PDB file of C-alpha atoms in Angstrom:
ATOM      1  CA  MET A  16     237.305 118.446  -0.243  1.00  0.00           C
ATOM      2  CA  ALA A  17     239.192 121.607  -0.657  1.00  0.00           C
ATOM      3  CA  ILE A  18     238.974 125.358  -1.119  1.00  0.00           C
ATOM      4  CA  PRO A  19     238.647 125.617  -5.031  1.00  0.00           C
ATOM      5  CA  GLY A  20     241.343 127.356  -7.161  1.00  0.00           C
ATOM      6  CA  ASN A  21     241.354 129.944  -9.761  1.00  0.00           C
ATOM      7  CA  ASP A  22     240.327 127.623 -12.382  1.00  0.00           C
ATOM      8  CA  VAL A  23     236.822 127.797 -11.319  1.00  0.00           C
ATOM      9  CA  PHE A  24     236.457 131.182 -12.489  1.00  0.00           C
ATOM     10  CA  PHE A  25     237.142 129.967 -15.944  1.00  0.00           C
ATOM     11  CA  ALA A  26     234.728 126.536 -15.408  1.00  0.00           C
ATOM     12  CA  SER A  27     231.402 126.235 -17.296  1.00  0.00           C
ATOM     13  CA  ILE A  28     228.035 125.975 -15.177  1.00  0.00           C
ATOM     14  CA  ALA A  29     228.076 122.077 -15.759  1.00  0.00           C
ATOM     15  CA  GLU A  30     231.773 121.728 -14.847  1.00  0.00           C
ATOM     16  CA  LEU A  31     231.032 123.704 -11.489  1.00  0.00           C
ATOM     17  CA  ASN A  32     227.953 121.763 -10.773  1.00  0.00           C
ATOM     18  CA  ALA A  33     229.524 118.423 -11.501  1.00  0.00           C
ATOM     19  CA  ARG A  34     232.586 119.261  -9.426  1.00  0.00           C
ATOM     20  CA  LEU A  35     230.170 120.410  -6.522  1.00  0.00           C
ATOM     21  CA  VAL A  36     228.069 116.974  -6.694  1.00  0.00           C
ATOM     22  CA  LYS A  37     231.380 115.131  -6.514  1.00  0.00           C
ATOM     23  CA  LYS A  38     232.077 117.330  -3.439  1.00  0.00           C
ATOM     24  CA  GLU A  39     235.302 118.694  -4.308  1.00  0.00           C
ATOM     25  CA  PHE A  40     233.920 121.545  -2.620  1.00  0.00           C
ATOM     26  CA  PHE A  41     232.716 122.388   0.863  1.00  0.00           C
ATOM     27  CA  ARG A  42     229.916 124.445   1.246  1.00  0.00           C
ATOM     28  CA  ARG A  43     232.406 127.511   2.307  1.00  0.00           C
ATOM     29  CA  GLY A  44     233.988 126.802  -1.194  1.00  0.00           C
ATOM     30  CA  ALA A  45     232.725 127.783  -4.538  1.00  0.00           C
ATOM     31  CA  GLY A  46     230.049 130.348  -3.383  1.00  0.00           C
ATOM     32  CA  PRO A  47     232.060 132.460  -0.996  1.00  0.00           C
ATOM     33  CA  ARG A  48     234.779 132.427  -3.255  1.00  0.00           C
ATOM     34  CA  PHE A  49     233.127 134.174  -6.038  1.00  0.00           C
ATOM     35  CA  ARG A  50     231.306 135.830  -2.912  1.00  0.00           C
ATOM     36  CA  ARG A  51     234.645 137.767  -2.175  1.00  0.00           C
ATOM     37  CA  THR A  52     235.677 138.338  -5.485  1.00  0.00           C
ATOM     38  CA  PRO A  53     233.260 141.084  -6.599  1.00  0.00           C
ATOM     39  CA  GLY A  54     234.213 143.143  -3.148  1.00  0.00           C
ATOM     40  CA  ALA A  55     238.008 142.646  -4.170  1.00  0.00           C
ATOM     41  CA  ALA A  56     237.407 144.230  -7.659  1.00  0.00           C
ATOM     42  CA  ARG A  57     234.919 146.772  -6.785  1.00  0.00           C
ATOM     43  CA  PRO A  58     237.554 149.461  -6.711  1.00  0.00           C
ATOM     44  CA  ARG A  59     238.829 148.316 -10.333  1.00  0.00           C
ATOM     45  CA  TYR A  60     235.418 147.585 -11.805  1.00  0.00           C
ATOM     46  CA  ASN A  61     233.050 149.514  -9.919  1.00  0.00           C
ATOM     47  CA  ALA A  62     230.604 146.502 -10.518  1.00  0.00           C
ATOM     48  CA  LEU A  63     228.981 145.751  -7.111  1.00  0.00           C
ATOM     49  CA  ALA A  64     226.342 147.654  -5.942  1.00  0.00           C
ATOM     50  CA  LEU A  65     225.081 145.394  -2.870  1.00  0.00           C
ATOM     51  CA  SER A  66     226.945 142.621  -1.471  1.00  0.00           C
ATOM     52  CA  LEU A  67     224.499 139.698  -0.026  1.00  0.00           C
ATOM     53  CA  LYS A  68     227.312 137.972   1.897  1.00  0.00           C
ATOM     54  CA  GLU A  69     225.047 136.428   4.456  1.00  0.00           C
ATOM     55  CA  GLN A  70     222.163 135.439   2.122  1.00  0.00           C
ATOM     56  CA  ALA A  71     224.967 133.537   0.191  1.00  0.00           C
ATOM     57  CA  LEU A  72     226.150 131.514   3.107  1.00  0.00           C
ATOM     58  CA  ARG A  73     222.874 130.883   4.273  1.00  0.00           C
ATOM     59  CA  GLN A  74     221.941 129.900   0.905  1.00  0.00           C
ATOM     60  CA  ALA A  75     225.299 127.849   0.362  1.00  0.00           C
ATOM     61  CA  ARG A  76     224.547 125.910   4.056  1.00  0.00           C
ATOM     62  CA  THR A  77     221.280 125.092   2.152  1.00  0.00           C
ATOM     63  CA  VAL A  78     222.826 123.842  -0.978  1.00  0.00           C
ATOM     64  CA  ASP A  79     225.337 121.870   1.062  1.00  0.00           C
ATOM     65  CA  LYS A  80     222.729 119.935   3.055  1.00  0.00           C
ATOM     66  CA  ASP A  81     220.575 119.004  -0.375  1.00  0.00           C
ATOM     67  CA  PHE A  82     223.655 117.529  -1.849  1.00  0.00           C
ATOM     68  CA  LYS A  83     224.546 115.398   1.233  1.00  0.00           C
ATOM     69  CA  SER A  84     220.801 114.191   1.344  1.00  0.00           C
ATOM     70  CA  GLY A  85     220.887 113.370  -2.302  1.00  0.00           C
ATOM     71  CA  LEU A  86     218.527 116.194  -3.313  1.00  0.00           C
ATOM     72  CA  LEU A  87     219.886 117.243  -6.842  1.00  0.00           C
ATOM     73  CA  ARG A  88     217.799 120.172  -8.359  1.00  0.00           C
ATOM     74  CA  GLY A  89     219.666 120.483 -11.549  1.00  0.00           C
ATOM     75  CA  PRO A  90     222.963 121.842 -13.144  1.00  0.00           C
ATOM     76  CA  LEU A  91     222.503 125.360 -11.483  1.00  0.00           C
ATOM     77  CA  GLN A  92     222.004 123.936  -8.013  1.00  0.00           C
ATOM     78  CA  GLY A  93     225.162 125.705  -5.926  1.00  0.00           C
ATOM     79  CA  VAL A  94     226.240 128.017  -8.772  1.00  0.00           C
ATOM     80  CA  PRO A  95     226.904 131.613  -7.930  1.00  0.00           C
ATOM     81  CA  TYR A  96     225.398 134.406  -9.606  1.00  0.00           C
ATOM     82  CA  ALA A  97     224.668 137.923  -9.516  1.00  0.00           C
ATOM     83  CA  VAL A  98     221.899 140.465 -10.764  1.00  0.00           C
ATOM     84  CA  LYS A  99     221.532 143.813 -12.175  1.00  0.00           C
ATOM     85  CA  ASP A 100     220.341 146.380  -9.765  1.00  0.00           C
ATOM     86  CA  LEU A 101     217.058 146.884 -11.216  1.00  0.00           C
ATOM     87  CA  LEU A 102     215.883 143.778  -9.926  1.00  0.00           C
ATOM     88  CA  SER A 103     213.786 143.843  -6.506  1.00  0.00           C
ATOM     89  CA  TYR A 104     215.361 141.716  -3.436  1.00  0.00           C
ATOM     90  CA  ALA A 105     213.506 141.358  -0.435  1.00  0.00           C
ATOM     91  CA  GLY A 106     214.117 144.083   2.651  1.00  0.00           C
ATOM     92  CA  LEU A 107     217.311 145.548   0.927  1.00  0.00           C
ATOM     93  CA  PRO A 108     217.777 148.486  -1.607  1.00  0.00           C
ATOM     94  CA  THR A 109     216.854 148.284  -5.135  1.00  0.00           C
ATOM     95  CA  THR A 110     218.563 151.671  -6.713  1.00  0.00           C
ATOM     96  CA  TRP A 111     218.173 151.599 -10.022  1.00  0.00           C
ATOM     97  CA  GLY A 112     221.531 153.252 -10.233  1.00  0.00           C
ATOM     98  CA  ALA A 113     220.187 156.215  -9.043  1.00  0.00           C
ATOM     99  CA  ARG A 114     220.512 158.623  -6.062  1.00  0.00           C
ATOM    100  CA  PRO A 115     216.843 159.500  -5.652  1.00  0.00           C
ATOM    101  CA  TYR A 116     216.207 155.480  -5.201  1.00  0.00           C
ATOM    102  CA  ALA A 117     219.459 155.032  -2.950  1.00  0.00           C
ATOM    103  CA  GLY A 118     216.622 153.953  -0.280  1.00  0.00           C
ATOM    104  CA  GLN A 119     214.320 152.191  -2.310  1.00  0.00           C
ATOM    105  CA  VAL A 120     213.488 149.040  -0.493  1.00  0.00           C
ATOM    106  CA  PHE A 121     210.800 146.465  -1.963  1.00  0.00           C
ATOM    107  CA  ASP A 122     209.108 143.627   0.250  1.00  0.00           C
ATOM    108  CA  PHE A 123     209.485 140.787  -2.754  1.00  0.00           C
ATOM    109  CA  ASN A 124     211.886 138.866  -5.104  1.00  0.00           C
ATOM    110  CA  ALA A 125     211.771 139.380  -8.536  1.00  0.00           C
ATOM    111  CA  LYS A 126     210.409 136.493 -10.126  1.00  0.00           C
ATOM    112  CA  VAL A 127     213.743 135.630 -11.761  1.00  0.00           C
ATOM    113  CA  ILE A 128     215.506 135.298  -8.529  1.00  0.00           C
ATOM    114  CA  ASP A 129     213.332 133.268  -7.051  1.00  0.00           C
ATOM    115  CA  LYS A 130     213.181 130.866  -9.907  1.00  0.00           C
ATOM    116  CA  LEU A 131     217.008 130.497  -9.728  1.00  0.00           C
ATOM    117  CA  SER A 132     216.697 130.262  -5.884  1.00  0.00           C
ATOM    118  CA  SER A 133     214.008 126.955  -6.682  1.00  0.00           C
ATOM    119  CA  VAL A 134     216.849 125.676  -8.433  1.00  0.00           C
ATOM    120  CA  GLY A 135     219.651 125.901  -5.854  1.00  0.00           C
ATOM    121  CA  SER A 136     221.561 128.856  -7.242  1.00  0.00           C
ATOM    122  CA  VAL A 137     223.081 131.207  -4.801  1.00  0.00           C
ATOM    123  CA  ILE A 138     223.022 135.078  -5.254  1.00  0.00           C
ATOM    124  CA  VAL A 139     226.034 136.869  -4.344  1.00  0.00           C
ATOM    125  CA  GLY A 140     225.217 140.348  -5.115  1.00  0.00           C
ATOM    126  CA  LYS A 141     223.564 143.105  -6.959  1.00  0.00           C
ATOM    127  CA  LEU A 142     225.368 144.729  -9.856  1.00  0.00           C
ATOM    128  CA  SER A 143     225.550 148.159 -10.706  1.00  0.00           C
ATOM    129  CA  MET A 144     224.141 150.294 -13.558  1.00  0.00           C
ATOM    130  CA  VAL A 145     223.690 153.796 -15.220  1.00  0.00           C
ATOM    131  CA  GLU A 146     220.811 155.526 -13.488  1.00  0.00           C
ATOM    132  CA  LEU A 147     217.651 154.062 -14.545  1.00  0.00           C
ATOM    133  CA  ALA A 148     218.789 151.913 -17.030  1.00  0.00           C
ATOM    134  CA  GLY A 149     219.221 154.762 -19.453  1.00  0.00           C
ATOM    135  CA  GLY A 150     221.286 157.759 -17.983  1.00  0.00           C
ATOM    136  CA  ALA A 151     222.313 160.666 -20.501  1.00  0.00           C
ATOM    137  CA  GLY A 152     225.234 159.915 -22.263  1.00  0.00           C
ATOM    138  CA  THR A 153     228.207 158.866 -21.197  1.00  0.00           C
ATOM    139  CA  GLY A 154     230.249 161.735 -19.565  1.00  0.00           C
ATOM    140  CA  PRO A 155     229.686 162.437 -15.657  1.00  0.00           C
ATOM    141  CA  ARG A 156     226.141 162.280 -14.674  1.00  0.00           C
ATOM    142  CA  ARG A 157     224.636 164.057 -11.497  1.00  0.00           C
ATOM    143  CA  PHE A 158     222.477 161.588 -10.241  1.00  0.00           C
ATOM    144  CA  ALA A 159     224.268 158.412 -10.887  1.00  0.00           C
ATOM    145  CA  LEU A 160     225.360 156.539  -7.979  1.00  0.00           C
ATOM    146  CA  ARG A 161     228.508 155.000  -9.507  1.00  0.00           C
ATOM    147  CA  PRO A 162     229.329 157.043 -12.460  1.00  0.00           C
ATOM    148  CA  ARG A 163     231.733 156.546 -15.108  1.00  0.00           C
ATOM    149  CA  THR A 164     233.925 159.155 -16.731  1.00  0.00           C
ATOM    150  CA  GLN A 165     236.220 156.864 -18.540  1.00  0.00           C
ATOM    151  CA  SER A 166     235.768 156.215 -22.325  1.00  0.00           C
ATOM    152  CA  VAL A 167     238.371 152.914 -22.548  1.00  0.00           C
ATOM    153  CA  GLY A 168     239.684 150.845 -19.808  1.00  0.00           C
ATOM    154  CA  PRO A 169     238.365 149.184 -16.928  1.00  0.00           C
ATOM    155  CA  HIS A 170     236.234 152.111 -15.511  1.00  0.00           C
ATOM    156  CA  ALA A 171     234.847 152.773 -19.099  1.00  0.00           C
ATOM    157  CA  LEU A 172     231.047 152.242 -19.993  1.00  0.00           C
ATOM    158  CA  VAL A 173     230.486 148.826 -22.341  1.00  0.00           C
ATOM    159  CA  GLY A 174     228.588 150.444 -25.158  1.00  0.00           C
ATOM    160  CA  ARG A 175     227.357 153.782 -24.022  1.00  0.00           C
ATOM    161  CA  PHE A 176     224.156 152.775 -21.855  1.00  0.00           C
ATOM    162  CA  PHE A 177     225.122 149.410 -20.793  1.00  0.00           C
ATOM    163  CA  GLU A 178     225.475 147.966 -17.477  1.00  0.00           C
ATOM    164  CA  ARG A 179     227.901 145.989 -15.209  1.00  0.00           C
ATOM    165  CA  PRO A 180     226.315 142.513 -15.248  1.00  0.00           C
ATOM    166  CA  CYS A 181     228.388 142.147 -18.643  1.00  0.00           C
ATOM    167  CA  ARG A 182     231.353 143.138 -16.332  1.00  0.00           C
ATOM    168  CA  GLY A 183     230.708 140.247 -14.061  1.00  0.00           C
ATOM    169  CA  GLY A 184     230.837 137.795 -16.122  1.00  0.00           C
ATOM    170  CA  ARG A 185     233.812 138.947 -18.190  1.00  0.00           C
ATOM    171  CA  GLY A 186     235.895 140.302 -15.113  1.00  0.00           C
ATOM    172  CA  ARG A 187     235.298 136.446 -13.846  1.00  0.00           C
ATOM    173  CA  LEU A 188     233.388 137.756 -10.449  1.00  0.00           C
ATOM    174  CA  VAL A 189     230.493 135.234 -11.065  1.00  0.00           C
ATOM    175  CA  PRO A 190     229.992 132.548 -13.306  1.00  0.00           C
ATOM    176  CA  PHE A 191     226.915 134.147 -15.133  1.00  0.00           C
ATOM    177  CA  ALA A 192     224.808 137.183 -14.519  1.00  0.00           C
ATOM    178  CA  ILE A 193     221.177 138.597 -15.264  1.00  0.00           C
ATOM    179  CA  GLY A 194     220.974 141.692 -17.166  1.00  0.00           C
ATOM    180  CA  SER A 195     218.163 143.487 -18.804  1.00  0.00           C
ATOM    181  CA  GLU A 196     217.732 144.861 -22.510  1.00  0.00           C
ATOM    182  CA  THR A 197     215.117 147.476 -24.090  1.00  0.00           C
ATOM    183  CA  SER A 198     217.343 148.336 -26.981  1.00  0.00           C
ATOM    184  CA  GLY A 199     221.006 146.458 -27.198  1.00  0.00           C
ATOM    185  CA  SER A 200     221.700 146.426 -23.449  1.00  0.00           C
ATOM    186  CA  ILE A 201     222.518 142.703 -23.462  1.00  0.00           C
ATOM    187  CA  VAL A 202     223.680 142.027 -26.900  1.00  0.00           C
ATOM    188  CA  THR A 203     225.960 145.077 -27.073  1.00  0.00           C
ATOM    189  CA  PRO A 204     227.860 144.642 -23.841  1.00  0.00           C
ATOM    190  CA  ALA A 205     228.393 141.231 -24.824  1.00  0.00           C
ATOM    191  CA  ALA A 206     230.057 141.549 -27.873  1.00  0.00           C
ATOM    192  CA  PHE A 207     232.423 144.915 -26.021  1.00  0.00           C
ATOM    193  CA  CYS A 208     233.345 142.279 -23.350  1.00  0.00           C
ATOM    194  CA  GLY A 209     233.763 139.094 -25.241  1.00  0.00           C
ATOM    195  CA  VAL A 210     231.230 137.046 -23.419  1.00  0.00           C
ATOM    196  CA  THR A 211     228.253 134.981 -24.514  1.00  0.00           C
ATOM    197  CA  ALA A 212     224.637 136.334 -23.403  1.00  0.00           C
ATOM    198  CA  LEU A 213     221.161 135.693 -24.680  1.00  0.00           C
ATOM    199  CA  ARG A 214     218.236 138.155 -25.497  1.00  0.00           C
ATOM    200  CA  PRO A 215     215.246 136.204 -25.115  1.00  0.00           C
ATOM    201  CA  THR A 216     212.022 136.674 -27.045  1.00  0.00           C
ATOM    202  CA  TYR A 217     210.044 139.252 -25.586  1.00  0.00           C
ATOM    203  CA  GLY A 218     207.484 137.850 -22.835  1.00  0.00           C
ATOM    204  CA  LEU A 219     209.580 134.348 -22.443  1.00  0.00           C
ATOM    205  CA  VAL A 220     211.185 135.709 -19.023  1.00  0.00           C
ATOM    206  CA  SER A 221     209.291 137.366 -16.375  1.00  0.00           C
ATOM    207  CA  ARG A 222     209.736 141.263 -15.849  1.00  0.00           C
ATOM    208  CA  HIS A 223     207.824 141.073 -12.479  1.00  0.00           C
ATOM    209  CA  GLY A 224     209.777 142.823  -9.599  1.00  0.00           C
ATOM    210  CA  ALA A 225     212.100 144.433 -12.585  1.00  0.00           C
ATOM    211  CA  MET A 226     212.166 148.393 -13.112  1.00  0.00           C
ATOM    212  CA  ALA A 227     210.342 148.957 -16.490  1.00  0.00           C
ATOM    213  CA  LEU A 228     211.977 151.459 -18.861  1.00  0.00           C
ATOM    214  CA  SER A 229     209.421 150.120 -21.465  1.00  0.00           C
ATOM    215  CA  TRP A 230     206.595 147.886 -21.128  1.00  0.00           C
ATOM    216  CA  THR A 231     206.556 146.854 -24.945  1.00  0.00           C
ATOM    217  CA  LEU A 232     210.547 146.214 -25.274  1.00  0.00           C
ATOM    218  CA  ASP A 233     211.857 145.323 -21.810  1.00  0.00           C
ATOM    219  CA  LYS A 234     213.553 141.764 -21.654  1.00  0.00           C
ATOM    220  CA  LEU A 235     215.717 139.885 -19.041  1.00  0.00           C
ATOM    221  CA  GLY A 236     218.626 137.784 -19.785  1.00  0.00           C
ATOM    222  CA  PRO A 237     221.822 136.123 -19.117  1.00  0.00           C
ATOM    223  CA  PHE A 238     225.501 136.874 -19.309  1.00  0.00           C
ATOM    224  CA  ALA A 239     227.510 133.786 -19.035  1.00  0.00           C
ATOM    225  CA  ARG A 240     230.612 131.548 -20.933  1.00  0.00           C
ATOM    226  CA  SER A 241     228.923 129.853 -23.477  1.00  0.00           C
ATOM    227  CA  ALA A 242     225.880 129.381 -25.174  1.00  0.00           C
ATOM    228  CA  GLU A 243     225.231 125.982 -23.236  1.00  0.00           C
ATOM    229  CA  ASP A 244     225.694 127.814 -19.919  1.00  0.00           C
ATOM    230  CA  CYS A 245     222.827 130.464 -21.423  1.00  0.00           C
ATOM    231  CA  GLY A 246     220.580 127.544 -22.276  1.00  0.00           C
ATOM    232  CA  LEU A 247     220.859 126.232 -18.939  1.00  0.00           C
ATOM    233  CA  ILE A 248     219.950 129.411 -17.685  1.00  0.00           C
ATOM    234  CA  LEU A 249     216.971 130.397 -19.918  1.00  0.00           C
ATOM    235  CA  HIS A 250     215.486 126.786 -19.132  1.00  0.00           C
ATOM    236  CA  ALA A 251     215.404 127.918 -15.296  1.00  0.00           C
ATOM    237  CA  ILE A 252     213.958 131.430 -15.937  1.00  0.00           C
ATOM    238  CA  ALA A 253     211.422 131.403 -18.597  1.00  0.00           C
ATOM    239  CA  GLY A 254     208.092 130.241 -18.079  1.00  0.00           C
ATOM    240  CA  LYS A 255     204.546 131.602 -17.753  1.00  0.00           C
ATOM    241  CA  ASP A 256     203.923 134.273 -14.842  1.00  0.00           C
ATOM    242  CA  GLY A 257     200.951 135.989 -14.223  1.00  0.00           C
ATOM    243  CA  GLN A 258     202.340 138.836 -12.492  1.00  0.00           C
ATOM    244  CA  ASP A 259     203.994 139.865 -15.576  1.00  0.00           C
ATOM    245  CA  PRO A 260     201.206 141.360 -18.012  1.00  0.00           C
ATOM    246  CA  GLY A 261     203.293 140.749 -20.669  1.00  0.00           C
ATOM    247  CA  SER A 262     203.992 137.073 -20.143  1.00  0.00           C
ATOM    248  CA  ALA A 263     203.694 135.396 -23.387  1.00  0.00           C
ATOM    249  CA  GLY A 264     203.022 132.147 -21.219  1.00  0.00           C
ATOM    250  CA  LYS A 265     205.771 129.931 -22.960  1.00  0.00           C
ATOM    251  CA  SER A 266     208.419 127.973 -21.685  1.00  0.00           C
ATOM    252  CA  PHE A 267     211.889 127.002 -22.710  1.00  0.00           C
ATOM    253  CA  TYR A 268     213.686 123.411 -22.565  1.00  0.00           C
ATOM    254  CA  TYR A 269     217.210 123.281 -23.278  1.00  0.00           C
ATOM    255  CA  THR A 270     217.795 119.578 -24.430  1.00  0.00           C
ATOM    256  CA  PRO A 271     221.111 119.375 -25.705  1.00  0.00           C
ATOM    257  CA  GLN A 272     221.051 115.521 -25.850  1.00  0.00           C
ATOM    258  CA  TYR A 273     218.491 116.056 -29.177  1.00  0.00           C
ATOM    259  CA  ALA A 274     221.106 118.426 -30.992  1.00  0.00           C
ATOM    260  CA  ARG A 275     221.861 117.466 -34.422  1.00  0.00           C
ATOM    261  CA  PRO A 276     225.646 117.770 -35.169  1.00  0.00           C
ATOM    262  CA  LEU A 277     226.796 120.805 -37.356  1.00  0.00           C
ATOM    263  CA  ASP A 278     229.690 121.338 -40.154  1.00  0.00           C
ATOM    264  CA  ARG A 279     231.862 124.310 -39.734  1.00  0.00           C
ATOM    265  CA  CYS A 280     229.268 126.461 -41.514  1.00  0.00           C
ATOM    266  CA  GLY A 281     226.599 125.494 -39.143  1.00  0.00           C
ATOM    267  CA  SER A 282     224.654 123.332 -41.459  1.00  0.00           C
ATOM    268  CA  VAL A 283     223.324 119.904 -40.221  1.00  0.00           C
ATOM    269  CA  LEU A 284     225.412 117.064 -40.884  1.00  0.00           C
ATOM    270  CA  ARG A 285     223.710 114.166 -42.792  1.00  0.00           C
ATOM    271  CA  PRO A 286     225.178 110.787 -43.078  1.00  0.00           C
ATOM    272  CA  PRO A 287     226.690 110.019 -46.167  1.00  0.00           C
ATOM    273  CA  ILE A 288     225.079 107.585 -48.763  1.00  0.00           C
ATOM    274  CA  SER A 289     226.693 104.167 -49.417  1.00  0.00           C
ATOM    275  CA  PRO A 290     227.575 103.147 -52.606  1.00  0.00           C
ATOM    276  CA  THR A 291     226.093  99.558 -51.645  1.00  0.00           C
ATOM    277  CA  ALA A 292     223.051 100.874 -50.183  1.00  0.00           C
ATOM    278  CA  PRO A 293     219.851  99.326 -51.488  1.00  0.00           C
ATOM    279  CA  THR A 294     217.835 101.424 -53.780  1.00  0.00           C
ATOM    280  CA  LEU A 295     214.169 101.275 -54.296  1.00  0.00           C
ATOM    281  CA  PRO A 296     212.789  99.818 -57.700  1.00  0.00           C
ATOM    282  CA  ARG A 297     211.743 102.410 -60.108  1.00  0.00           C
ATOM    283  CA  ALA A 298     207.974 102.879 -60.718  1.00  0.00           C
ATOM    284  CA  PRO A 299     206.929 101.531 -64.285  1.00  0.00           C
ATOM    285  CA  PRO A 300     206.880 104.036 -67.031  1.00  0.00           C
ATOM    286  CA  SER A 301     203.245 105.042 -67.736  1.00  0.00           C
ATOM    287  CA  PRO A 302     201.142 103.844 -70.775  1.00  0.00           C
ATOM    288  CA  PRO A 303     201.048 106.166 -73.705  1.00  0.00           C
ATOM    289  CA  ARG A 304     197.842 108.384 -73.495  1.00  0.00           C
ATOM    290  CA  SER A 305     195.558 107.310 -76.378  1.00  0.00           C
ATOM    291  CA  THR A 306     194.355 110.382 -78.422  1.00  0.00           C
ATOM    292  CA  PRO A 307     190.676 110.328 -79.817  1.00  0.00           C
TER     293      PRO A 307
END
């Protein structure tokens, strides 16, 4: 086993998990490799709100023991990720991107974090956001913990009100990140940054432990490298939750093995009809109707 190279930053979730299962990385490999990156890139992207170094190391050791004992939890096992800083993490600050909440601490994890932990994903940090997920435009903001003043470049906002989970994926800081959307904060930065994101149907993913901006519009969803990665993540985080009043009580099952091949236009490919294929006999013509 060896320390992973830079190629891990471009690998899909399935590829990372496969290499972990094969023990190509040891426990201080992929997780800490990604864990160091957000901190190192912080001056450039200003994406990291809170480092979870010690927590990531503990989770990585647990994942390593699971692999050694043959306990496999799914394709997200051992894969590092980060979340937007409006999701609570027990015992540590959840700032919502605003100075008045810089010391805010909850005693529970957001449901999404617990679900990802249950399948073996390793959280490495929390990502910065504009204050209260809304802000007041793209200019300097008085109450922002990590203000942005540039209109272009690595220090610019991506889509006016849109946050850094997208930068976490685009900047190769983590294989995937969890963001939120009320009116475009997932799909717009994904388009700006050239990554794949998924905005789930309202109520499909629990918002328990997330800051509420609009109870009837808020949704949580993934930023990742591909549609396949987003499907794997949604499979893990979707589902009924009695702690979220808006929960739809439905799950999502990602089953690519049953997918039908598509052509270049996205239409389902159908097998060609063989000219020698047997044809069914035609029904005899109906007798003529007699007139009175």
